[in-house]
XYZ file of C-alpha atoms in Angstrom:
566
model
C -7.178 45.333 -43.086
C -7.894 48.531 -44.600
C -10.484 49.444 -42.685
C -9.552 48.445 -39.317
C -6.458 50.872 -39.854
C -8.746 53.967 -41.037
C -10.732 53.139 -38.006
C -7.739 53.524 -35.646
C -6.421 56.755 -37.048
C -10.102 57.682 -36.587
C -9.911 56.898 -32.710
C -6.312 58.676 -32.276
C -7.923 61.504 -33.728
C -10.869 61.769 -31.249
C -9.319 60.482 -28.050
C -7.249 63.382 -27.156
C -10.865 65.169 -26.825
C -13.372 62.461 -26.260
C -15.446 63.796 -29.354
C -15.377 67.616 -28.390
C -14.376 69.705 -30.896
C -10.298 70.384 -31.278
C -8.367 73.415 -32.552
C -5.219 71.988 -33.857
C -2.803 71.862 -36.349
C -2.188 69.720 -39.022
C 1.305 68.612 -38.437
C -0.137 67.893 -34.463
C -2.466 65.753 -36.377
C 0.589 64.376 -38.089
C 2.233 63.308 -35.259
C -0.898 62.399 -33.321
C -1.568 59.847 -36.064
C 2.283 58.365 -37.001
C 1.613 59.360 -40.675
C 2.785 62.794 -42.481
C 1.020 65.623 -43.062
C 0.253 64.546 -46.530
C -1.504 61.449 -45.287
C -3.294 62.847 -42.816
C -4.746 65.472 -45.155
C -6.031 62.477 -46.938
C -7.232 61.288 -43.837
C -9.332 63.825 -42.813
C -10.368 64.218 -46.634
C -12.340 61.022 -46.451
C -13.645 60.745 -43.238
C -15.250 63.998 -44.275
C -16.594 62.453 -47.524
C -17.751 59.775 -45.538
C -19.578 61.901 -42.722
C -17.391 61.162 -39.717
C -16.571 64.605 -39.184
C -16.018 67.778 -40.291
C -12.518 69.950 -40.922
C -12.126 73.493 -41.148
C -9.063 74.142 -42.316
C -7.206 77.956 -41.206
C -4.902 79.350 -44.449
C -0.766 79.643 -43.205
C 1.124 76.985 -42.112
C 0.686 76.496 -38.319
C -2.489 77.900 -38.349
C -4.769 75.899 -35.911
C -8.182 74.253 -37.816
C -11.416 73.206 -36.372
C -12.205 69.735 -35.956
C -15.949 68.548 -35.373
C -16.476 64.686 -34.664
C -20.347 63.296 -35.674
C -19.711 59.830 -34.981
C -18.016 57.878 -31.951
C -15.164 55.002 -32.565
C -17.468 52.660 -31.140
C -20.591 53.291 -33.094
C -18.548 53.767 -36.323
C -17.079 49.918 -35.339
C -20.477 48.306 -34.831
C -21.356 49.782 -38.269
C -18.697 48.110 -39.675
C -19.039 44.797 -37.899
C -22.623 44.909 -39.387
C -21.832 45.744 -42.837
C -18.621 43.248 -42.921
C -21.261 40.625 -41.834
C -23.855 41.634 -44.184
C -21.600 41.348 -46.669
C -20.224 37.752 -45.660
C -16.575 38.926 -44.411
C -16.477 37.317 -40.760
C -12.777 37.311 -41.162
C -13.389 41.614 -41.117
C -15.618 41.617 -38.321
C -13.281 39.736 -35.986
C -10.155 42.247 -36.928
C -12.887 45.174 -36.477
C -13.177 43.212 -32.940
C -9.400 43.717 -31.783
C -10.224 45.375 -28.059
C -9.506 44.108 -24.482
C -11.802 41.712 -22.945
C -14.399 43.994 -21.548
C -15.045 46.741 -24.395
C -14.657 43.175 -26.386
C -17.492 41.606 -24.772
C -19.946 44.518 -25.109
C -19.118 44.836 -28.619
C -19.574 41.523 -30.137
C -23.012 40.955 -27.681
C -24.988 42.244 -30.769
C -23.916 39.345 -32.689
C -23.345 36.325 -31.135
C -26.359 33.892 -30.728
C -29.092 33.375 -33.526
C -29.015 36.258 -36.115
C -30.817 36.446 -38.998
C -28.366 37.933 -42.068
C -29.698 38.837 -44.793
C -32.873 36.643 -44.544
C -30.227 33.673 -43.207
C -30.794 32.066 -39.420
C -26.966 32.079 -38.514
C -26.037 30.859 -35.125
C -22.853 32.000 -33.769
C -21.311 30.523 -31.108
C -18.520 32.654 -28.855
C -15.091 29.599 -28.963
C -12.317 29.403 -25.820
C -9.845 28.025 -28.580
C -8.901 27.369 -32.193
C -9.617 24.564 -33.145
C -7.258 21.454 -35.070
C -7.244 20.002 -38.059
C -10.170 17.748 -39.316
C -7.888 14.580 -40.254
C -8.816 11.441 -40.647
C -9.561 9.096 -37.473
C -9.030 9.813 -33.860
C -8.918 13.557 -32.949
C -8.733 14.580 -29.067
C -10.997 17.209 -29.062
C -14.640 16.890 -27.867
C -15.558 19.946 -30.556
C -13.760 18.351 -33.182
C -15.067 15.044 -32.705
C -18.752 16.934 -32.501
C -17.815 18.837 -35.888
C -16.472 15.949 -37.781
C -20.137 14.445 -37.027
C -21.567 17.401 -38.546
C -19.223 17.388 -41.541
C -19.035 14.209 -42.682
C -20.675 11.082 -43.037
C -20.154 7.255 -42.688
C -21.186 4.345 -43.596
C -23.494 3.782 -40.568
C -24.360 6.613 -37.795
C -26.024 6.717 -33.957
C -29.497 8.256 -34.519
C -30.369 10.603 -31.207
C -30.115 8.786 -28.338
C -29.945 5.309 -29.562
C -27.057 3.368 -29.113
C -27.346 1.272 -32.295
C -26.433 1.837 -35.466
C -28.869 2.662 -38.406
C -27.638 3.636 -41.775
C -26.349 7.210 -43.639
C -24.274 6.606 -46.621
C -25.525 2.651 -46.176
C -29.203 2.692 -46.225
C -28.971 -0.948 -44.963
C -26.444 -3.596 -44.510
C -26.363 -7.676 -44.790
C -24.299 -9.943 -42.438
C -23.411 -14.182 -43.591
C -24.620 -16.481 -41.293
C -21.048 -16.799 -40.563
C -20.580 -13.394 -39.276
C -17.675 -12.886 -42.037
C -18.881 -11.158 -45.121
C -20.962 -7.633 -44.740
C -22.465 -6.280 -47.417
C -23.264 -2.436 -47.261
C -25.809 -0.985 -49.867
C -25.201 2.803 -50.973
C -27.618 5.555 -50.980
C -28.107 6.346 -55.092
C -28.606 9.907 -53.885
C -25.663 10.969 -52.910
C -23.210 13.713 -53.200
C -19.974 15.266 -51.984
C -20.222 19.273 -50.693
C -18.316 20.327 -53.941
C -21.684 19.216 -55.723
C -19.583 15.844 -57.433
C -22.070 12.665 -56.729
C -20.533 9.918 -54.612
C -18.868 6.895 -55.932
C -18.578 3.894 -54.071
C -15.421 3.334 -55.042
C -14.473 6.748 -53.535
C -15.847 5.313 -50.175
C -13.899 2.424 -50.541
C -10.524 4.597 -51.368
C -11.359 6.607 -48.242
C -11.719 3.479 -45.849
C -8.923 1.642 -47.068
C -7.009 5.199 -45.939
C -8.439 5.111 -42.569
C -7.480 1.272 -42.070
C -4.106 2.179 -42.873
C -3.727 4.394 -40.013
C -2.427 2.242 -36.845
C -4.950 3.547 -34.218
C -7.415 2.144 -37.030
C -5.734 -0.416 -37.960
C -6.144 -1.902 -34.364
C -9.983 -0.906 -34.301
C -10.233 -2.633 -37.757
C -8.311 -5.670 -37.215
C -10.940 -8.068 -38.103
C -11.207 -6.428 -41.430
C -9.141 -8.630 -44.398
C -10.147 -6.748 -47.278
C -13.027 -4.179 -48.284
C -14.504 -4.497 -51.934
C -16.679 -3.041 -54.398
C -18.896 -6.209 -55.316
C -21.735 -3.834 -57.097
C -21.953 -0.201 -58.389
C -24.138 1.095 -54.823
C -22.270 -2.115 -52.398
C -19.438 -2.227 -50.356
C -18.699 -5.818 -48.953
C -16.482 -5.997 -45.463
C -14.687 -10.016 -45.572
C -13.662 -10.703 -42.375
C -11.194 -13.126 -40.731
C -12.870 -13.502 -37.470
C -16.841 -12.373 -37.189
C -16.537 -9.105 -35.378
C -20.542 -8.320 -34.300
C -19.267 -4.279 -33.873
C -18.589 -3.646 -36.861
C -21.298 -1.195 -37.714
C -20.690 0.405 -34.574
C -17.187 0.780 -35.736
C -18.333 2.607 -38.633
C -20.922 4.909 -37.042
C -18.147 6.867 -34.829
C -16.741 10.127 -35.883
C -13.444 8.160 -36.133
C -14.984 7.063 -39.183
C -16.664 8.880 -40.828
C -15.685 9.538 -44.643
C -13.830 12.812 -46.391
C -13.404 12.830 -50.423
C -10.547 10.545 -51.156
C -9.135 13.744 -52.521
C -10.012 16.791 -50.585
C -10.043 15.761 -46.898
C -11.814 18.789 -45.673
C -14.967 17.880 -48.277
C -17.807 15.522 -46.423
C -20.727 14.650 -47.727
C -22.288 15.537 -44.398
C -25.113 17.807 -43.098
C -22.934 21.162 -42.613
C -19.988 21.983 -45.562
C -17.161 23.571 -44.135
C -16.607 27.407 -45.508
C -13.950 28.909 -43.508
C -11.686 26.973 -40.915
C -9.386 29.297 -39.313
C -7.638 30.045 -36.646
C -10.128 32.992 -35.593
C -13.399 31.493 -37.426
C -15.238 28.564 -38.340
C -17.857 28.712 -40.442
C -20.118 25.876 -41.518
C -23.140 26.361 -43.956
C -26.257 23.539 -44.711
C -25.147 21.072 -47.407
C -28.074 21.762 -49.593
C -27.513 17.958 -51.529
C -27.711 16.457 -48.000
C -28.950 12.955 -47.965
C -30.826 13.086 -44.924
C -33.159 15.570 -42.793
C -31.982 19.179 -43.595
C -30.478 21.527 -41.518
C -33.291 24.083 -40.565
C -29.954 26.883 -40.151
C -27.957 28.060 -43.260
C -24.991 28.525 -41.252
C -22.879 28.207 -37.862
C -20.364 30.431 -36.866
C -17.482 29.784 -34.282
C -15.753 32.692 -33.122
C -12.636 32.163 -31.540
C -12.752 34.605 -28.798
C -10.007 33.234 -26.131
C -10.240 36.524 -23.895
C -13.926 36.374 -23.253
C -13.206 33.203 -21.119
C -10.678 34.934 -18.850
C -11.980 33.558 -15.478
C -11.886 36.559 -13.655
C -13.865 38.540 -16.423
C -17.072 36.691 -14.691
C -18.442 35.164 -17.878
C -21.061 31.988 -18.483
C -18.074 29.854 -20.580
C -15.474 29.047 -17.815
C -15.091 25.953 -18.749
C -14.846 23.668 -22.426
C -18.332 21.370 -21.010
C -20.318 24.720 -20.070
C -21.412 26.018 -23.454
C -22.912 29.585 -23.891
C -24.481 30.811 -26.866
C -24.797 34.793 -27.371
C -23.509 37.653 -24.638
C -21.665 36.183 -21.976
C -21.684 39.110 -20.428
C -25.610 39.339 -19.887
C -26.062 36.493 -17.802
C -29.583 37.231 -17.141
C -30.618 36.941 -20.922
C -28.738 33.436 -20.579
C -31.191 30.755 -19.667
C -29.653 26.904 -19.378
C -31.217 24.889 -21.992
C -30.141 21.674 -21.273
C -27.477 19.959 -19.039
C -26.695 16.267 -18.203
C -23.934 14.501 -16.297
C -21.788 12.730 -18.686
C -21.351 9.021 -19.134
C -17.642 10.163 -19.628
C -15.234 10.178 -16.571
C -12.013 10.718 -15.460
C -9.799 7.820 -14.198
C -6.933 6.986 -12.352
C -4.738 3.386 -13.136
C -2.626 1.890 -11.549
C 0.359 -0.659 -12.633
C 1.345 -3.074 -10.362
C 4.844 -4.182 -10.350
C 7.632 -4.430 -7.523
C 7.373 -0.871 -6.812
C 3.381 -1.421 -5.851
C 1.263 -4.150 -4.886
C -2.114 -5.350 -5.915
C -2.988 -4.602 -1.944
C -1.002 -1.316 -1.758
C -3.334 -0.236 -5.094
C -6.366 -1.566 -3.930
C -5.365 1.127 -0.692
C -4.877 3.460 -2.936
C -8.162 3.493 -4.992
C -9.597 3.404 -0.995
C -7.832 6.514 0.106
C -9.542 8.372 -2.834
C -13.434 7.262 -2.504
C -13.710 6.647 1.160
C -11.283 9.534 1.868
C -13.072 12.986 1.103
C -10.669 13.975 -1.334
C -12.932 13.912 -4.542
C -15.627 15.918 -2.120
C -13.882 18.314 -1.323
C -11.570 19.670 -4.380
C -11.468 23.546 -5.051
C -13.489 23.653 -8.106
C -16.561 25.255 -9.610
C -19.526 24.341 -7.856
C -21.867 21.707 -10.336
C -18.680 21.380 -12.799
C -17.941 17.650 -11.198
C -19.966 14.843 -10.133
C -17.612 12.130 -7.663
C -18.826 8.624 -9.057
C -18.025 5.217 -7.980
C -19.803 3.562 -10.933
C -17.502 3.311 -14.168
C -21.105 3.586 -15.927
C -24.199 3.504 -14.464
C -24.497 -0.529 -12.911
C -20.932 -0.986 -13.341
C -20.018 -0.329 -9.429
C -16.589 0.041 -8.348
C -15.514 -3.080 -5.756
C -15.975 -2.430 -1.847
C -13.122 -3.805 -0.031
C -12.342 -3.787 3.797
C -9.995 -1.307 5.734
C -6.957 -1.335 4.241
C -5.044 1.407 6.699
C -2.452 -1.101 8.081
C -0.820 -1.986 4.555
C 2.121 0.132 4.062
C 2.093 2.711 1.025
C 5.398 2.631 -0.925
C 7.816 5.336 0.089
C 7.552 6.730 -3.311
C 5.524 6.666 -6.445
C 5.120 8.251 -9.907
C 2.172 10.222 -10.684
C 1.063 10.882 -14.540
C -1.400 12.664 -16.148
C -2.919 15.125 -19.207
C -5.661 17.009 -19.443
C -8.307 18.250 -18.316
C -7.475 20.867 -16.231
C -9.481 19.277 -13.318
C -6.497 17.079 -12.998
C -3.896 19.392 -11.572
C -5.921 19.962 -8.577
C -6.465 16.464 -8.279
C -2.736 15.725 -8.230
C -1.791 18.568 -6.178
C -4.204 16.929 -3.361
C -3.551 13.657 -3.990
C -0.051 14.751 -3.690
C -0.199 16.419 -0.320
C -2.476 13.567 1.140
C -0.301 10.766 0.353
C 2.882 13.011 1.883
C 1.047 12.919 5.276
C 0.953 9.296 4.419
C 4.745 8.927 4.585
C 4.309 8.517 0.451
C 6.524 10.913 -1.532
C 4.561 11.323 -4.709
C 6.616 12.678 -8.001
C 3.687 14.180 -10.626
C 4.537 14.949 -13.985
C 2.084 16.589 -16.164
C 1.408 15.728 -20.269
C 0.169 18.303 -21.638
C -1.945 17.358 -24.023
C -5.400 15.853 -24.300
C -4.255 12.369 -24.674
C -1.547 9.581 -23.795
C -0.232 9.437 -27.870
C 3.617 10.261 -27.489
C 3.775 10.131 -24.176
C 7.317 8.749 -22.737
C 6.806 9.276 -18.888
C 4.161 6.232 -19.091
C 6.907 4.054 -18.861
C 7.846 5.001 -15.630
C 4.588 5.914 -13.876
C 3.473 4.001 -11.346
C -0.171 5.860 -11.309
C -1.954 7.351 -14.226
C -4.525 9.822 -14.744
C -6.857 11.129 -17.770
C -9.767 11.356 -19.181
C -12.197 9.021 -21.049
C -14.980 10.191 -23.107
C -18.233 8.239 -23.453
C -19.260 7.864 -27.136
C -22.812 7.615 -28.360
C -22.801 3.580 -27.540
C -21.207 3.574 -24.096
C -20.516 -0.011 -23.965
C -19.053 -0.050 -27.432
C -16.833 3.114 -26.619
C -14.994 1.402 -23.557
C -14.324 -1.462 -26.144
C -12.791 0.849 -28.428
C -10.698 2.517 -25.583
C -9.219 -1.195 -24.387
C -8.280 -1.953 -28.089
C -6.776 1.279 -29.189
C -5.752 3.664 -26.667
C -1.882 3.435 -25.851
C -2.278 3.568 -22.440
C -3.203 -0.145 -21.765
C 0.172 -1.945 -23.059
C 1.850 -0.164 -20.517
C -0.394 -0.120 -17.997
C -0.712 -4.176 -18.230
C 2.536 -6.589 -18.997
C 2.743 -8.666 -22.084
C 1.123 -11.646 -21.007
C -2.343 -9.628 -19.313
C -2.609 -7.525 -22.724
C -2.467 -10.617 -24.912
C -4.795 -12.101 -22.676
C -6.619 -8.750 -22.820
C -6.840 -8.599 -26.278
C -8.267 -11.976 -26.713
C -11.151 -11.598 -24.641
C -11.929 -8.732 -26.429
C -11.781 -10.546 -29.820
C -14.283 -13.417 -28.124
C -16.528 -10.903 -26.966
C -16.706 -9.439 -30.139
C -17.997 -12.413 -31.845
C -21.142 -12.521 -29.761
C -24.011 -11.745 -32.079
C -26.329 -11.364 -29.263
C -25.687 -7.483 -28.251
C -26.518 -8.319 -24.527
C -23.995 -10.796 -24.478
C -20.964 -8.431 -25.758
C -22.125 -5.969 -22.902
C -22.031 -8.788 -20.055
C -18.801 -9.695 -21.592
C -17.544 -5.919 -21.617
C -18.893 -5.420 -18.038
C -17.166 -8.626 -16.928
C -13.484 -7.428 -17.982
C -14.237 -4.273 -16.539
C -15.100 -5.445 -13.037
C -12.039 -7.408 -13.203
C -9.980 -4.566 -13.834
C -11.104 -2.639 -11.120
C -11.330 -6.061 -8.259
C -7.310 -5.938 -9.316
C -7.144 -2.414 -8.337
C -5.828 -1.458 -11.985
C -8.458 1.179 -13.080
C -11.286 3.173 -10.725
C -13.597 5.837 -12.497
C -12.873 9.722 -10.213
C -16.163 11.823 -11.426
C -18.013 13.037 -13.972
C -18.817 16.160 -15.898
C -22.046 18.089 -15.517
C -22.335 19.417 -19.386
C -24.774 22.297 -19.902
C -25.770 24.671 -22.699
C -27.204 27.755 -21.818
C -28.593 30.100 -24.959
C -30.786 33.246 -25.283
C -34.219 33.365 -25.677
C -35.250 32.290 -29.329
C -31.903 29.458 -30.041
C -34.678 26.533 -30.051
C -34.074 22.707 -30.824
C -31.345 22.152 -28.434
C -30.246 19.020 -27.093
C -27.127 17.626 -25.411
C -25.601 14.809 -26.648
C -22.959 12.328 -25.324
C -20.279 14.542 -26.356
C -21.569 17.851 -24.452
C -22.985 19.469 -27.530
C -26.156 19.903 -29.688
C -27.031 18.302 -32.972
C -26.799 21.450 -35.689
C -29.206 20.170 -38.014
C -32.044 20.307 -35.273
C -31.597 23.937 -33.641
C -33.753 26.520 -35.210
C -34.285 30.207 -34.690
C -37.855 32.433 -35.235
C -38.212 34.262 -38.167
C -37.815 37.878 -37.111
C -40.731 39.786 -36.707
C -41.536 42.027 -39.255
């Protein structure tokens, strides 16, 4: 970038001094600046022009001129930063923004938070990470998960807090008496974010796509064929009535791109730069539904402002902080929540360990004050022994006289909360005579994982979905964890109770049928919830219309920000 490299030379020319005014030659500026004496001529020529400083130049070679500085580096960079955004050119204002950690901090404080650009309520958001593709169906990340809700639509959508379905690109939908044939009818009004009006058989192209995925394919498996039986309806026929189905639809796993530009939605928020450094999103203004009351939201992918020991408000992914992290005073908590989402540990029984030895197991880590007492950030974790709230974990008796195995295999991914948890489950169980051998996935989730096979004990994390009983479902039928966790014979039999209780039309009934496998699975020591998260925005004054959701983050379209005063 052209001008981050005029504003370096800049800085090597008023470092040596600090600003006060040099006497020096023009080949020491030469050197001083890696360029010849030619270029720095030219230099010096328009930083003049431009009123940076001024050069008095002595006549004979070697003769020393004066040099006069009227602006510093880091005023001259905020100017920039200021005109780049003005101007629309994030892209600049994140190069201008090259600096370690703490000058970094101080610098960007101006602009992170809600701005107002050019007569535009911006909210910009300081990011720990870049962030992946948007593809079709299941993603890993809670952020992309969030942002695919805010960039694209589907058929049906959760509404706030509700956890049933009402309709977006549907407006309603029609089920047979049978349970086999829905009929969804299409909003008239609709149109993509490259201002082209939605056809339904563009919807239908873009779900056939996601039911040929095989994660999909398994959520969809009830589905035998989807059709276009009128211009604004899309019928679902069914082999065997499946009572989610418009739950299936509402999650982000669903929701619909253009059959033939899978970063354009049709949702609230277009997408307008996805980067590795920024994300911008900016109001769809053809939006179907309630409009966004902000024109745009800005991620900036700052990884070095979440160095723990710099002391700042975003240590960790579920604690969000919008503006100055570095101002922690100006920083008030919005809104926080502990999550319906857990972390788990599973266990699979074989030869190597017992129902009783896992049910000793799961009692070593509750009774035991292992979860109580693990070295992490006070109010980031919540121990829990409910997999969601009325689902208790089983209370057995003392179990200290059944022998552990002499060894075991330990598995898990992310989050990082899970390495201390296997480094003191690790040490606990050696003082139980149990040697245990952890290996660490590094990634977010169990796809393409090859040390399940051999672990006897598994750990990760589960995230709660907007219809909680709906989401555990979803995670028995799709997640690859569960085929090895549970022999042929339990996941068949797994799988069919599933595909019973999901021909209950009574919603009630599918939750007392959902609860019911889940007790089992934790009475046969197989699965036991470890803790929550405690999820918390915090903002500066004036980011309004904030509200956690089950994911750990805010619905864009219903922040706001002041007009500034005039």
């Amino acid at each position: 970038m052209r001008q981050l490299n005029r504003l370096n030379q800049y800085h090597r020319l008023w470092q040596p001094s600090a600003g006060a005014t040099q006497h020096v030659t023009i080949s020491e500026l030469a050197i001083r600046c890696f360029c010849s004496e030619r270029h720095v001529r030219t230099l010096l020529r328009q930083a003049h022009e431009a009123g940076w400083l001024t050069w008095r130049a002595q006549s004979g070679r070697g003769k020393r001129g004066e040099l006069t500085f009227h602006v510093t580096p880091e005023s001259l960079r905020n100017a920039m930063m200021e005109e780049a955004l003005k101007h629309g050119q994030q892209h600049n204002a994140l190069e201008l923004a090259q600096l370690a950690p703490q000058e970094l901090r101080s610098l960007l404080h101006p602009f992170l938070g809600g701005q107002w650009q050019n007569d535009t309520p911006t909210l910009r958001i300081p990011y720990y990470r870049s962030l992946d593709p948007l593809h079709p169906g299941f993603l890993p990340g809670r952020a992309e998960q969030h942002l695919a809700g805010q960039v694209f639509s589907g058929l049906t959508r959760f509404h706030g807090n509700s956890s049933e379905p009402t309709g977006d690109l549907a407006h309603h939908w029609e089920v047979s008496e049978d349970g086999l044939r829905w009929h969804f009818y299409i909003r008239s009004t609709l149109h993509w974010h490259n201002g082209d009006k939605v056809e339904t058989m563009q919807l239908q192209q873009s779900l056939m796509a996601l039911l040929a995925l095989p994660a999909l394919r398994k959520l969809f498996q009830s589905v035998l064929c989807i059709e276009v039986t009128h211009p604004q309806c899309l019928t679902f026929i069914l082999h065997q009535p499946d009572f989610w189905l418009a739950h299936r639809l509402a999650t982000y796993c669903s929701r619909l791109a253009h059959p033939d530009q899978p970063m354009t939605g049709s949702g609230p928020f277009r997408l307008s730069v996805y980067a590795p450094d920024l994300v911008r999103l900016e109001s769809h203004e053809q939006y179907h539904l309630s409009h966004p009351l902000l024109k745009a939201i800005e991620y900036w992918i700052t990884p070095s402002l979440f160095d723990y020991g710099l002391g700042t408000s975003c240590r960790h992914p579920v604690q969000i902080a919008i503006g100055e992290p570095d101002e922690l005073e100006r920083l008030r908590l919005v809104t926080n929540s502990t999550s319906l989402g857990f972390c788990y540990l599973t266990l699979k029984q074989s030869p190597r360990l017992s129902e009783m030895q896992a049910r000793r197991l799961i009692n070593i880590i509750h009774l035991s004050t292992l979860l109580h007492t693990l070295p992490l950030d006070e109010g980031l974790i919540t121990p829990t022994e409910e997999l969601l709230p009325g689902w208790a974990i089983p209370q057995w008796p003392d179990l200290t006289n059944v022998p552990l195995p002499e060894k075991l295999t330990l598995a898990y991914h992310l989050p990082v909360e899970l390495h201390t948890m296997a480094s003191q489950l690790k040490l606990y169980l050696a003082q139980q005579g149990c040697e245990l051998t952890v290996i660490f996935y590094d990634a977010k989730t169990w796809d393409g994982c090859q040390s399940l096979a051999d672990a006897d004990i598994m750990m990760g994390d589960r995230l709660i979905g907007e219809a909680p009983e709906y989401t555990l479902e979803q995670w028995l039928r799709c997640d690859v964890l569960w085929p090895h966790l549970l022999n042929a014979p339990q996941f068949a039999h797994l799988q069919a109770t599933l595909d019973a209780v999901q021909t209950q039309t009574d919603e009630q009934a599918r939750h007392a049928g959902l609860k019911a496998i889940f007790s089992q699975l934790m009475e046969k020591a197989v699965l036991t919830p470890l803790f929550n998260y405690q999820y918390q925005i915090s903002a500066p004054p004036g980011v309004n219309g904030i509200r956690l959701n089950t994911r750990g983050w805010f619905d864009f379209t219903e922040a706001w920000l002041p007009a500034p005063k005039s």
